[in-house]
Each structure stands twice: as C-alpha cells, then as structure tokens.
Coordinates of N, CA and C in Angstrom, one line a residue:
Chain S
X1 N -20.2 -10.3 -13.6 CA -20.1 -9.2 -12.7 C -19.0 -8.2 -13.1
X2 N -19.4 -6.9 -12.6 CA -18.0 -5.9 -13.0 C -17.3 -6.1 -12.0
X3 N -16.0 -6.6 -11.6 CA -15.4 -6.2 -11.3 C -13.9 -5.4 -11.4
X4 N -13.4 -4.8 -10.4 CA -12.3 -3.6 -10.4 C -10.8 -4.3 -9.8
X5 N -10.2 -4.2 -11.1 CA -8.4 -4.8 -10.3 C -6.9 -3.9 -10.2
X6 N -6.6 -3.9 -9.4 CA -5.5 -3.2 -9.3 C -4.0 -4.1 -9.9
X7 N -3.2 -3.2 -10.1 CA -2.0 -3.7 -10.7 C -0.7 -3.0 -10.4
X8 N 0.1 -3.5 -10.0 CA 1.0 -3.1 -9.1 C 2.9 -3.1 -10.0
X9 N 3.3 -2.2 -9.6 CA 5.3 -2.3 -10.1 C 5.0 -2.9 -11.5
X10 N 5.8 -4.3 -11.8 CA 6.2 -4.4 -13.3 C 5.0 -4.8 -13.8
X11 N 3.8 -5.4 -12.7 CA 2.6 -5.9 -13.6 C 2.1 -4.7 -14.4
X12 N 2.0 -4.0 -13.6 CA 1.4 -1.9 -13.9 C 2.2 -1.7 -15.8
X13 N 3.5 -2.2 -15.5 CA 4.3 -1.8 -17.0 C 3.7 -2.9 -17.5
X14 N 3.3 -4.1 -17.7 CA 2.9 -5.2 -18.5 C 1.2 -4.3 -19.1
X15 N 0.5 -4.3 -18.8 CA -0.8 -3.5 -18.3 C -0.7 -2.2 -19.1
X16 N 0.0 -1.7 -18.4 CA 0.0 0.1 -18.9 C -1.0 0.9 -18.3
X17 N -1.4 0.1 -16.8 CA -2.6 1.3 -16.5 C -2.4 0.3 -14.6
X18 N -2.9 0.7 -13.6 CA -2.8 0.7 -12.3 C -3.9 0.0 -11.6
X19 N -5.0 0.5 -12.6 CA -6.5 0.3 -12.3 C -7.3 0.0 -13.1
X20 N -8.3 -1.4 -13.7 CA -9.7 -1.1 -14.6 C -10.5 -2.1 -14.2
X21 N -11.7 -1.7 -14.3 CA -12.4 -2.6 -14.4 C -13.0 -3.1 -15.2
X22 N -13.3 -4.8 -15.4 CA -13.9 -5.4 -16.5 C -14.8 -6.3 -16.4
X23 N -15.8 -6.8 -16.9 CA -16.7 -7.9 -17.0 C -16.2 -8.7 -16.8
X24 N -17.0 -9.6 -15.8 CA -15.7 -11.2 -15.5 C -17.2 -12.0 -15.4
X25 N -17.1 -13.8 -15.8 CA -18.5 -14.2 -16.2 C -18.5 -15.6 -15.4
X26 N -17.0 -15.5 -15.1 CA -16.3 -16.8 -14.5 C -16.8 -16.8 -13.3
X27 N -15.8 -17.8 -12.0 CA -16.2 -18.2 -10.9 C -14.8 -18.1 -10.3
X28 N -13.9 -18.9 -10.6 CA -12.6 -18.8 -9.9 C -11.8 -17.6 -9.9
X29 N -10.3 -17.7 -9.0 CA -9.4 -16.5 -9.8 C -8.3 -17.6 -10.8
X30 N -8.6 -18.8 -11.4 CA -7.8 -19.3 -12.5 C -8.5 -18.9 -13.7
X31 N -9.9 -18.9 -13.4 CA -10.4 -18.1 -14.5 C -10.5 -16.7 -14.9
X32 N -10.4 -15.9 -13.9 CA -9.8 -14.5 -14.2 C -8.6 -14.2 -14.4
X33 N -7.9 -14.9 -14.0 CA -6.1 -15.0 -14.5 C -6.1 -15.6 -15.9
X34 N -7.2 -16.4 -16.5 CA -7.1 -16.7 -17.5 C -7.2 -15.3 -19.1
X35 N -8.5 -15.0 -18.4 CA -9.3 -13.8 -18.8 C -7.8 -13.0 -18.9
X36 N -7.1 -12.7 -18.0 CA -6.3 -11.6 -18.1 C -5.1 -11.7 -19.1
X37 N -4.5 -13.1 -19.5 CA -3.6 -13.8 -20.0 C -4.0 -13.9 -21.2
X38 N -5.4 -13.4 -21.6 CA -5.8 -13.1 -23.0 C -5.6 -11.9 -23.8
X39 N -6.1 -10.7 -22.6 CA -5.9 -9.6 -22.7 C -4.4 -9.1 -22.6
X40 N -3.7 -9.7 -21.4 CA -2.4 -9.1 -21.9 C -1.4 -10.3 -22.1
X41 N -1.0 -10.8 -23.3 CA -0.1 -11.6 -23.2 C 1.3 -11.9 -22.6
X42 N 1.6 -11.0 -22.4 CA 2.9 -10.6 -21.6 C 2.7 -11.2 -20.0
X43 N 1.9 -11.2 -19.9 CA 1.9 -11.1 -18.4 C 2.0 -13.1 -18.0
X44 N 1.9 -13.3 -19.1 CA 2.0 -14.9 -18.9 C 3.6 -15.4 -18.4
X45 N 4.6 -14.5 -18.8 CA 5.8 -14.6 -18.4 C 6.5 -13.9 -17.2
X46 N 5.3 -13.4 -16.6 CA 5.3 -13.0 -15.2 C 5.3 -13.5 -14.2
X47 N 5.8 -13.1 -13.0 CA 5.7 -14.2 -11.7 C 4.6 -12.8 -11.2
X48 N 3.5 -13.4 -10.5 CA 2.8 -12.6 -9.6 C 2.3 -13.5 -8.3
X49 N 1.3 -13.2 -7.6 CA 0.6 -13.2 -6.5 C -1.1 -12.5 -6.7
X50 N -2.1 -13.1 -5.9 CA -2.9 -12.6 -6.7 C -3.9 -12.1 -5.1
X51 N -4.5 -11.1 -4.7 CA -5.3 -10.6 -3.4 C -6.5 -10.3 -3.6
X52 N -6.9 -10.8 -2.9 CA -8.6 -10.3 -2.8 C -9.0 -9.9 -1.3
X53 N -9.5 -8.8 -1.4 CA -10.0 -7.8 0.1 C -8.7 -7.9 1.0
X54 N -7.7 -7.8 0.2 CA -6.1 -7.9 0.8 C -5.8 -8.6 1.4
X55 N -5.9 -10.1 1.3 CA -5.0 -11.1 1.4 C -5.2 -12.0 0.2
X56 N -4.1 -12.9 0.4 CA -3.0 -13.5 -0.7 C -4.7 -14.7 -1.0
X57 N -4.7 -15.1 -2.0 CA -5.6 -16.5 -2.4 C -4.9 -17.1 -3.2
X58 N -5.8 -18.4 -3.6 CA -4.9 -19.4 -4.4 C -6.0 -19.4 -5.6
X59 N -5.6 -20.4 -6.6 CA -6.4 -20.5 -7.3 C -7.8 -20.8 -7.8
X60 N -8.0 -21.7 -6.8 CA -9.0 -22.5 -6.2 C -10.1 -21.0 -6.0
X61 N -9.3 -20.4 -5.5 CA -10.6 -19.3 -4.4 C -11.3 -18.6 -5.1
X62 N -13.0 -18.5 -5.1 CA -14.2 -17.7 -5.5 C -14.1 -16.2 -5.5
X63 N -14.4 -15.6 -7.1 CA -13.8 -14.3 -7.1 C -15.5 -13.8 -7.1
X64 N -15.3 -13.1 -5.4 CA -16.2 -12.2 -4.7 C -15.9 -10.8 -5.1
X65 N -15.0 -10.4 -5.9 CA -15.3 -9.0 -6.9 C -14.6 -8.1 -6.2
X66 N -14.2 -8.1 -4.7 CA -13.7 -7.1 -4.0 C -12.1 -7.2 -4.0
X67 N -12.4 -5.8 -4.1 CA -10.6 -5.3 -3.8 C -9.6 -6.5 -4.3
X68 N -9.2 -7.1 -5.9 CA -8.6 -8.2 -6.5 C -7.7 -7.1 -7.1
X69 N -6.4 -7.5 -6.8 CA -4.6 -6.7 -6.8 C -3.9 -8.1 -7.3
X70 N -3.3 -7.5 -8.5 CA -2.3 -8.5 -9.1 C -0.7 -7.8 -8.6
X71 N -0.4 -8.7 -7.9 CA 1.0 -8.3 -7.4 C 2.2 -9.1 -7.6
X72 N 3.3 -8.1 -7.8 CA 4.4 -8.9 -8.3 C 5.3 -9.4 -7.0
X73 N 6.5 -9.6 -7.7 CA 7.2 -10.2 -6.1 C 7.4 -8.9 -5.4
X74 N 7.5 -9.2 -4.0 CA 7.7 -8.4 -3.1 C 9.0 -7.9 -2.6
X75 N 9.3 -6.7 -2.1 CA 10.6 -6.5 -2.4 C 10.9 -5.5 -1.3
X76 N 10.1 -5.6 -0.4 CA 10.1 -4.6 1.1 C 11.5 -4.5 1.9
X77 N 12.0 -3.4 2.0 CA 12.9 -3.6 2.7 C 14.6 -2.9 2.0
Chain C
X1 N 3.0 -1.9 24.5 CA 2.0 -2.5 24.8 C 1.1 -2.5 23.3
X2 N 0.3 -3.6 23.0 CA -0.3 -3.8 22.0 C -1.2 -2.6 21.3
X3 N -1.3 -2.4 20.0 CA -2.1 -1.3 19.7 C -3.1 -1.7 18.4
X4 N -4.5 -1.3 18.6 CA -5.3 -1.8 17.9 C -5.5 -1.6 16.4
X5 N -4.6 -0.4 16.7 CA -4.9 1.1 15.4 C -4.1 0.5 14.5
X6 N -4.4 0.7 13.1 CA -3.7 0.5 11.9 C -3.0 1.3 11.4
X7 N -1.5 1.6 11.9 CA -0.9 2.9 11.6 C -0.3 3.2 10.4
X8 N 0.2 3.9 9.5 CA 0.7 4.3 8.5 C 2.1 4.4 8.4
X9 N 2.7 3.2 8.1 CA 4.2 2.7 8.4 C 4.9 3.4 7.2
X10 N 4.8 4.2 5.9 CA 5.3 4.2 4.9 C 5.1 6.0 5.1
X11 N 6.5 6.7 4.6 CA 7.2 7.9 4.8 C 7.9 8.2 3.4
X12 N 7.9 9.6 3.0 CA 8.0 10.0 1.6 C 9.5 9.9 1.6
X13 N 10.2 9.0 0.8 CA 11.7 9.6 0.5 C 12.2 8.5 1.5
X14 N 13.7 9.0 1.9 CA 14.7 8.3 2.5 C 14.4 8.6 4.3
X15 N 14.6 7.7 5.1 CA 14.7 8.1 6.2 C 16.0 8.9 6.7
X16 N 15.5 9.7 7.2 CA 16.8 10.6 7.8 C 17.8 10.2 8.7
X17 N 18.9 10.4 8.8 CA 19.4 9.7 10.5 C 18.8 10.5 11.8
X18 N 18.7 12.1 11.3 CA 17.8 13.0 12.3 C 16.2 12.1 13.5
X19 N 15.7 11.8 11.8 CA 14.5 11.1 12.1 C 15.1 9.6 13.5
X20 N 15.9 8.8 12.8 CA 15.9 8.0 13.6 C 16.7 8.4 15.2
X21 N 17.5 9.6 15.0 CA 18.0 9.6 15.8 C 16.7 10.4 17.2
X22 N 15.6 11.4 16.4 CA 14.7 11.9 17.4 C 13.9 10.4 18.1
X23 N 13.7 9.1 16.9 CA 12.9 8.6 17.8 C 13.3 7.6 19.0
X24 N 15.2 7.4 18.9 CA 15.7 7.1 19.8 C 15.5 8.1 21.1
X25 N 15.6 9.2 21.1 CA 15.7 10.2 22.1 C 14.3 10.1 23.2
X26 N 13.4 9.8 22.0 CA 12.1 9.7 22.5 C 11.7 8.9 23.5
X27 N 12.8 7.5 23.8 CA 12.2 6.6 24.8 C 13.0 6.7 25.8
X28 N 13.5 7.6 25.8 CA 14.6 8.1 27.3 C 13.7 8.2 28.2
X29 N 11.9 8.9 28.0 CA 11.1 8.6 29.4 C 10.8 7.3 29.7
X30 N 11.0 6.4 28.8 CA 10.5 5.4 29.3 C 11.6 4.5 30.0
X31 N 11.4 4.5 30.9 CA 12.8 4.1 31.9 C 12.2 2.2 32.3
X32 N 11.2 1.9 31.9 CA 11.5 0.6 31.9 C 12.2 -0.6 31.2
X33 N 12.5 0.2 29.7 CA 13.6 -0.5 29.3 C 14.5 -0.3 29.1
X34 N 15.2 -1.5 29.0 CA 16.7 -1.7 29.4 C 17.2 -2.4 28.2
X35 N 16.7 -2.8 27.2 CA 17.3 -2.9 25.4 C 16.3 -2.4 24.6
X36 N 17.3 -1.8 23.3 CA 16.6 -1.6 22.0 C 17.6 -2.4 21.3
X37 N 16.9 -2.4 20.1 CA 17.6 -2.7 18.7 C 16.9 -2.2 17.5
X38 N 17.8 -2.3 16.6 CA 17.3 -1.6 15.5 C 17.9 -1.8 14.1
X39 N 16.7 -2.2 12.9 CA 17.6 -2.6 11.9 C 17.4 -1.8 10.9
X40 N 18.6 -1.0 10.0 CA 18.4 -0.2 9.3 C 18.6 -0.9 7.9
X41 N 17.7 -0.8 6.5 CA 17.6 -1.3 5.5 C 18.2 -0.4 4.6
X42 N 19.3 -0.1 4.1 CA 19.9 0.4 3.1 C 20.3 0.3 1.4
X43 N 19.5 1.1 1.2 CA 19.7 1.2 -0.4 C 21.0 0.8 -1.2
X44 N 21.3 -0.8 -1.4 CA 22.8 -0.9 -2.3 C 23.2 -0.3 -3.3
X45 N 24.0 0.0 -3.7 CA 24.4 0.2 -5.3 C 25.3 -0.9 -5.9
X46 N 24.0 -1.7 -6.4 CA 24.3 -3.3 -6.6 C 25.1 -3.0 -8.0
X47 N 26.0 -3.9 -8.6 CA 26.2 -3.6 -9.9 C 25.7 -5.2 -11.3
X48 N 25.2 -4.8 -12.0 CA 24.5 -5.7 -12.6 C 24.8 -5.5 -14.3
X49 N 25.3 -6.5 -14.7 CA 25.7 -6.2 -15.9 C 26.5 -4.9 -16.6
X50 N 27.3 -4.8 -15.5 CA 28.5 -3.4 -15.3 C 27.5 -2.0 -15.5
X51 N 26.3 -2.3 -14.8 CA 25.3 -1.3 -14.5 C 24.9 -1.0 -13.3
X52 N 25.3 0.2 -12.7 CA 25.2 0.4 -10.7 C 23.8 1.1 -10.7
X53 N 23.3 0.3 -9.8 CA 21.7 0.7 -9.4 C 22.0 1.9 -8.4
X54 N 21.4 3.1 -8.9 CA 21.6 4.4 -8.3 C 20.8 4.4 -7.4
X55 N 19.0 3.9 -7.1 CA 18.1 4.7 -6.2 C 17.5 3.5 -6.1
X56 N 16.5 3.2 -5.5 CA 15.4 2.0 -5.7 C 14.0 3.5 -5.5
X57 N 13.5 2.9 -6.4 CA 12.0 3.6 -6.3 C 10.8 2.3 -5.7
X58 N 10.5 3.1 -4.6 CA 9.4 2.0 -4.3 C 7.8 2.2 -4.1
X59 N 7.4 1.6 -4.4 CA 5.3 2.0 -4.5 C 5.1 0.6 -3.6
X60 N 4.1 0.8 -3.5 CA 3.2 -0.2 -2.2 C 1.7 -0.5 -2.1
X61 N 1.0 -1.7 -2.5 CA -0.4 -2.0 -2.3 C -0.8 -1.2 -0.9
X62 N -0.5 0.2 -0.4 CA -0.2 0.6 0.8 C -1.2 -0.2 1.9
X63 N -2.7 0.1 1.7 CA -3.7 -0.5 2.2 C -3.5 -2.1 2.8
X64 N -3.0 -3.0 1.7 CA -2.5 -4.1 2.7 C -1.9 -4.2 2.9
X65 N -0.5 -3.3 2.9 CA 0.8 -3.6 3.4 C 0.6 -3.3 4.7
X66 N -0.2 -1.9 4.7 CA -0.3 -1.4 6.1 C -1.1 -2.8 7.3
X67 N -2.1 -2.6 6.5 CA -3.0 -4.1 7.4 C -1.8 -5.2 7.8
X68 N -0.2 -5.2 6.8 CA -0.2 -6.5 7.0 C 1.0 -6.1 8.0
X69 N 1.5 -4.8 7.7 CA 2.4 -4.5 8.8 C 1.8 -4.5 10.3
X70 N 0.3 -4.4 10.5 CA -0.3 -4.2 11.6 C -0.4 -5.5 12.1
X71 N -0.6 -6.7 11.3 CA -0.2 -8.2 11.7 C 0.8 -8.5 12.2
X72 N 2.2 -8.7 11.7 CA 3.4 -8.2 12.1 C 3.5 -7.9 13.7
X73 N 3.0 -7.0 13.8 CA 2.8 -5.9 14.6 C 2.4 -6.8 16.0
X74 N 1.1 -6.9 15.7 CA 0.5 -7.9 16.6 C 1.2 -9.2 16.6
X75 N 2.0 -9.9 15.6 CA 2.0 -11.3 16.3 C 3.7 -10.7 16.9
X76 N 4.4 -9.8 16.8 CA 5.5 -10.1 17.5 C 5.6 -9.3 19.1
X77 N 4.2 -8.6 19.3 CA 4.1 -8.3 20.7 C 3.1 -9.9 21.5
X78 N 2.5 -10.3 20.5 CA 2.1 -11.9 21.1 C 3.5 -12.5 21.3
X79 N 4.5 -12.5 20.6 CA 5.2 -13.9 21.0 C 6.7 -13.1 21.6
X80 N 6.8 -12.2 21.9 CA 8.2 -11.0 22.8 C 7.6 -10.6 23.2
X81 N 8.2 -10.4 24.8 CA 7.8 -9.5 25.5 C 8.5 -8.1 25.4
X82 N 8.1 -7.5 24.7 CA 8.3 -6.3 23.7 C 7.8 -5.0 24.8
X83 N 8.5 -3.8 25.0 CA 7.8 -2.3 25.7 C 7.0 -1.8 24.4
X84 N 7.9 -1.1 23.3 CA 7.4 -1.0 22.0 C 8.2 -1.1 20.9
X85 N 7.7 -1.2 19.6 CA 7.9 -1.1 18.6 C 7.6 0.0 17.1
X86 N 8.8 0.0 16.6 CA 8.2 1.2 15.7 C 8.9 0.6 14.3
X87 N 8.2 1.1 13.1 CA 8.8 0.2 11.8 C 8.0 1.3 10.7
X88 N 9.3 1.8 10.0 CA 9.2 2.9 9.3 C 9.6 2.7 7.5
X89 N 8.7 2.8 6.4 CA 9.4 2.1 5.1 C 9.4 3.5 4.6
X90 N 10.4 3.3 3.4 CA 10.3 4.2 2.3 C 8.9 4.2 1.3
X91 N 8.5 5.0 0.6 CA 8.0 5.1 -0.4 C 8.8 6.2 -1.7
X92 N 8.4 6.0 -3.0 CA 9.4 6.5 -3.5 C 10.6 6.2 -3.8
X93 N 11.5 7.8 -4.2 CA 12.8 7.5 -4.4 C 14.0 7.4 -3.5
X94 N 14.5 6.4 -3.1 CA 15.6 6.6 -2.1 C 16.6 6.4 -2.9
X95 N 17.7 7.0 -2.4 CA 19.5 7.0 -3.5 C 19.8 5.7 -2.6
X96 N 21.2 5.1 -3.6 CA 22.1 4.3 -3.0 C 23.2 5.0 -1.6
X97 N 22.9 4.2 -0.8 CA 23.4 4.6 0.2 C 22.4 5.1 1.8
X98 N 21.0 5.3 1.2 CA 20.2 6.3 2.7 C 19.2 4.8 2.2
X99 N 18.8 5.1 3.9 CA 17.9 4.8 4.6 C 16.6 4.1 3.8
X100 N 16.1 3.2 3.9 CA 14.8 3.2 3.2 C 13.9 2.3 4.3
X101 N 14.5 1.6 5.6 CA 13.3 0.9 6.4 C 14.3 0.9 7.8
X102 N 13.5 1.2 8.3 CA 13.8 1.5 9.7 C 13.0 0.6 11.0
X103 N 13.4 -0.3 11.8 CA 12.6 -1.2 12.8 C 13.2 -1.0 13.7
X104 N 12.4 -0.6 15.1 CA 13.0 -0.3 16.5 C 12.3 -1.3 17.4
X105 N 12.8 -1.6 17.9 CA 11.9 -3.0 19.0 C 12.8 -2.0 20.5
X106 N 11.8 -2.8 21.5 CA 12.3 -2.5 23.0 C 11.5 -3.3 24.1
X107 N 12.7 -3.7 24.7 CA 12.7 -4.1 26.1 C 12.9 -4.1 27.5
X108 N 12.4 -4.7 28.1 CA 13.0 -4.6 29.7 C 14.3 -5.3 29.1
X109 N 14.9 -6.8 28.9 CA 16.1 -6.7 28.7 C 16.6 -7.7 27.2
X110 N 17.7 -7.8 27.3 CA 18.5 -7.7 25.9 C 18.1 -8.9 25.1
X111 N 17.9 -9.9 25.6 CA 18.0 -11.0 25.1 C 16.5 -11.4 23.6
X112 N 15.2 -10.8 24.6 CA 14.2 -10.3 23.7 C 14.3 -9.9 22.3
X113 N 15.0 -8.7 22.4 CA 14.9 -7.6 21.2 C 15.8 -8.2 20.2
X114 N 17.0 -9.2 20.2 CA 17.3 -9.4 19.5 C 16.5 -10.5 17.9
X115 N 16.0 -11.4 19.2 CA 14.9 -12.7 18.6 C 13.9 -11.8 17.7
X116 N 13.3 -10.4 18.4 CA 12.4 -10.1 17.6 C 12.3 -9.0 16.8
X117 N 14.0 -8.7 16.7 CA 13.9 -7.8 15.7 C 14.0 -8.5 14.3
X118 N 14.9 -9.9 14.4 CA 14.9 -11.1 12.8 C 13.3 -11.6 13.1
X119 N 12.7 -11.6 13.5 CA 11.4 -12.1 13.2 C 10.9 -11.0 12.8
X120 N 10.6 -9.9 13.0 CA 9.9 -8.5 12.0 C 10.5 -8.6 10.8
X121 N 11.6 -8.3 10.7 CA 12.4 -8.2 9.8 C 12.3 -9.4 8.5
X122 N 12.3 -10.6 9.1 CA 12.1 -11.3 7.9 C 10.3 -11.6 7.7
X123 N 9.7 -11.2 8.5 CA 8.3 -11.1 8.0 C 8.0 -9.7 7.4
X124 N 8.5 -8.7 7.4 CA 8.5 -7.9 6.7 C 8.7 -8.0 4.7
X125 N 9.8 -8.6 4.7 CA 10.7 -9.3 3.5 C 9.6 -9.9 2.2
X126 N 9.1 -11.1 4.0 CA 8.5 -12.0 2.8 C 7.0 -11.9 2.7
X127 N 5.9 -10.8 3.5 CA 5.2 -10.5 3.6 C 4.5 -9.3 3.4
X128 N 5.2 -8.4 2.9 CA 4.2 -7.2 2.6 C 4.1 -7.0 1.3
X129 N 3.4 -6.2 0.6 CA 3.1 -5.9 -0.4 C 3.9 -4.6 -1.0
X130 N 5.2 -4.5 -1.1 CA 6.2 -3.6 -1.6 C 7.0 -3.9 -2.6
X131 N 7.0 -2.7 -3.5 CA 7.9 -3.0 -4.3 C 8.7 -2.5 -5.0
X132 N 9.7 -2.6 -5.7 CA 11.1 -1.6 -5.6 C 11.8 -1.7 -7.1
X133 N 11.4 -0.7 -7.7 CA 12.5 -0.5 -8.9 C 13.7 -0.2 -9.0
X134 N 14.5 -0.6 -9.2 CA 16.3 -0.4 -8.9 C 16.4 0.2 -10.6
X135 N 17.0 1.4 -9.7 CA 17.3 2.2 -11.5 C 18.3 2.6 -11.5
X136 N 18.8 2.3 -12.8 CA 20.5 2.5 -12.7 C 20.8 3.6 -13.1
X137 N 22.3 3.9 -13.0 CA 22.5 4.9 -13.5 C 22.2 5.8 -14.7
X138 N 22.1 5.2 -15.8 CA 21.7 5.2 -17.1 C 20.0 5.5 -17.2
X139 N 19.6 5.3 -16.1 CA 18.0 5.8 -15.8 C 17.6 4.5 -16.3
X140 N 17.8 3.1 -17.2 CA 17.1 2.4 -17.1 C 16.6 1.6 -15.9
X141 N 16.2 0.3 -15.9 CA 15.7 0.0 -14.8 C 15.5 -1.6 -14.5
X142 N 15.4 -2.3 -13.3 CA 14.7 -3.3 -13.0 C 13.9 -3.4 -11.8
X143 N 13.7 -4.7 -11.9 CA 12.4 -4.9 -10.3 C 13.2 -5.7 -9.2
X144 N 13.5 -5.3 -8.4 CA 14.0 -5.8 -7.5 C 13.0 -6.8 -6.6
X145 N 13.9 -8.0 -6.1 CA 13.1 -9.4 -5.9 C 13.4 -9.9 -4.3
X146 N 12.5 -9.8 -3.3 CA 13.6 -10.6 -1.9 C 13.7 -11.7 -2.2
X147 N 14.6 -12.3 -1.9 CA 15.2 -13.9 -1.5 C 14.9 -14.4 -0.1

C-alpha cells in the first residue's frame, strides 16, 4: 500500500524532507522502520517514537497507512 | 468548566508578559475563584561546550499535540476541581530569556491549583509532540531533549 509519513525536528535533518510517501508491502511498524533504516542509514542512530492517526504505537502494532509521524524526543516546554 | 473543543494551544514567537498579564485581568469577572497559578517556561541560555544557546526554535506535530494538549486538558479538570484553565506554547523562534509556555489553572481555593498545575506541567513535558532546536550563538545548533 502507499502510504504517507511525516517527519519531524532532527528526524526532518536525517531525511531531508518533512513529508513522502512510499510503497510499504509489510504488515508491522518494525517492518516499516526497517524499510526506513535502509533508505536512510542515519536514522538508525536515532532515538525516535513512532504515531499512527496520532497516538504513540509500539512495534508490534499493524500499519493501517494513516497519518504514520516519525518523531524525535519531545522537548515541550 | 470542561470544554469539548480542541483548541489551538500554540502562538507565533515568545509570549509577551502583556499577553499574560491581559489574561490575568480577564478573570477578575469571575469572582468565584479564590486561587490561580501559573507556570512560566523560559528560554535558558544554557552554555554547552563553551557555546551559549541564544533562542530555541520550536516546530510541533501541531495536530496531535493539540489533540494531546486537549487530553491533558480533560484529565486534569477530571481529577481538580479546577474554574479554568489556559496553556499557551511557543512555536518558532523564542530568544534566551522570553516566554515560551505559559499554564494558568484556577480555583475556588488554593490548595487545588497548586497539585494541578505540576500535573499539566509534567504531562505536558513528557507528552506532547514538541520540539526545540537550541541554537547557539554561532548560529549552529542542537535538539533539545526533556528529562
């Protein structure tokens, strides 16, 4: 399925772009995190958080294609 | 009193003291309470590797922060008995020194507002989707991390 991910603060600098979408063939988000850790190497030495239809998932959880945001640590405040 | 609406907690730039001081003014009609509190988040000028962070620039998944500020919202008028509450963040550039998050709680009396202004406050911290470039003087930069 195509889905569309957003990318947020230093993940955005790892990336070099905010927003794309890409073919994903998988089922989990450890396999889309995988997918992504091929495309950008860098990002393996990243701490992130990962959201779908805006809240937090784990790895385990079924990527239903909606609104999936790679976010770094949070820093509100 | 509880509000259903998902309001738009995030303001361009530094908070003003003006700003905070109109929205203090503002609850002068409301004569049923008898405490506020308020916690103001200030931009440090941390020094790091004999490099002083001049501004924090901050961007925000706004959409869920907002949603998540609206949770927030809701669980600390569930668990205080709260008149109201207001919670204002930066977006963008704020300098070292101004304003960048603003939280007003209120009550009938004092004892309330204090419990629930550290419960916003550290659910804020460790729960929204914000995030903050600390750029130093030299214009380079890093990511600023809560603890």
């Amino acid at each position: 399925m195509l889905i569309t991910i957003k990318y947020f603060g230093q993940i955005a600098e790892v990336t070099r772009r905010e927003e794309e979408s890409l073919e994903f063939s998988g089922s989990l988000i450890s396999e889309l995190i995988e997918q992504l850790y091929k495309k950008y190497t860098a990002l393996k030495n990243k701490d992130f958080k990962v959201a779908q239809n805006q809240e937090l998932v784990t790895l385990e959880t079924v990527v239903s294609g909606n609104d999936i945001a790679i976010l770094p640590p949070f820093a509100g405040g | 009193m509880a509000d259903k609406k998902i309001k738009n907690v995030f303001r361009q730039g530094a908070i003003s003291s003006e700003f905070i001081g109109d929205s203090i003014a503002k609850h002068q009609t409301k004569t049923s309470i008898g405490a506020h509190n308020i916690f103001l988040g200030q931009v440090r000028a941390d020094v790091i590797d004999d490099k002083t962070v001049s501004a924090i620039e901050y961007t925000a998944y706004e959409d869920m922060a907002n949603a998540k500020f609206h949770e927030i919202r809701e669980a600390a008028f569930e668990k205080f008995e709260l008149t109201c509450m207001h919670i204002y963040h930066s977006l963008g550039t704020v300098k070292a020194g101004e304003i960048c998050l603003f939280v007003f709680v209120s009550s009938p009396r004092r004892k309330v507002v204090f419990k629930a202004l550290e419960f916003i406050v550290e659910a804020i911290k460790a729960d929204v989707p914000v995030f903050g470039k600390e750029i130093f003087e030299d214009e380079s930069h890093q990511w600023k991390v809560n603890h």
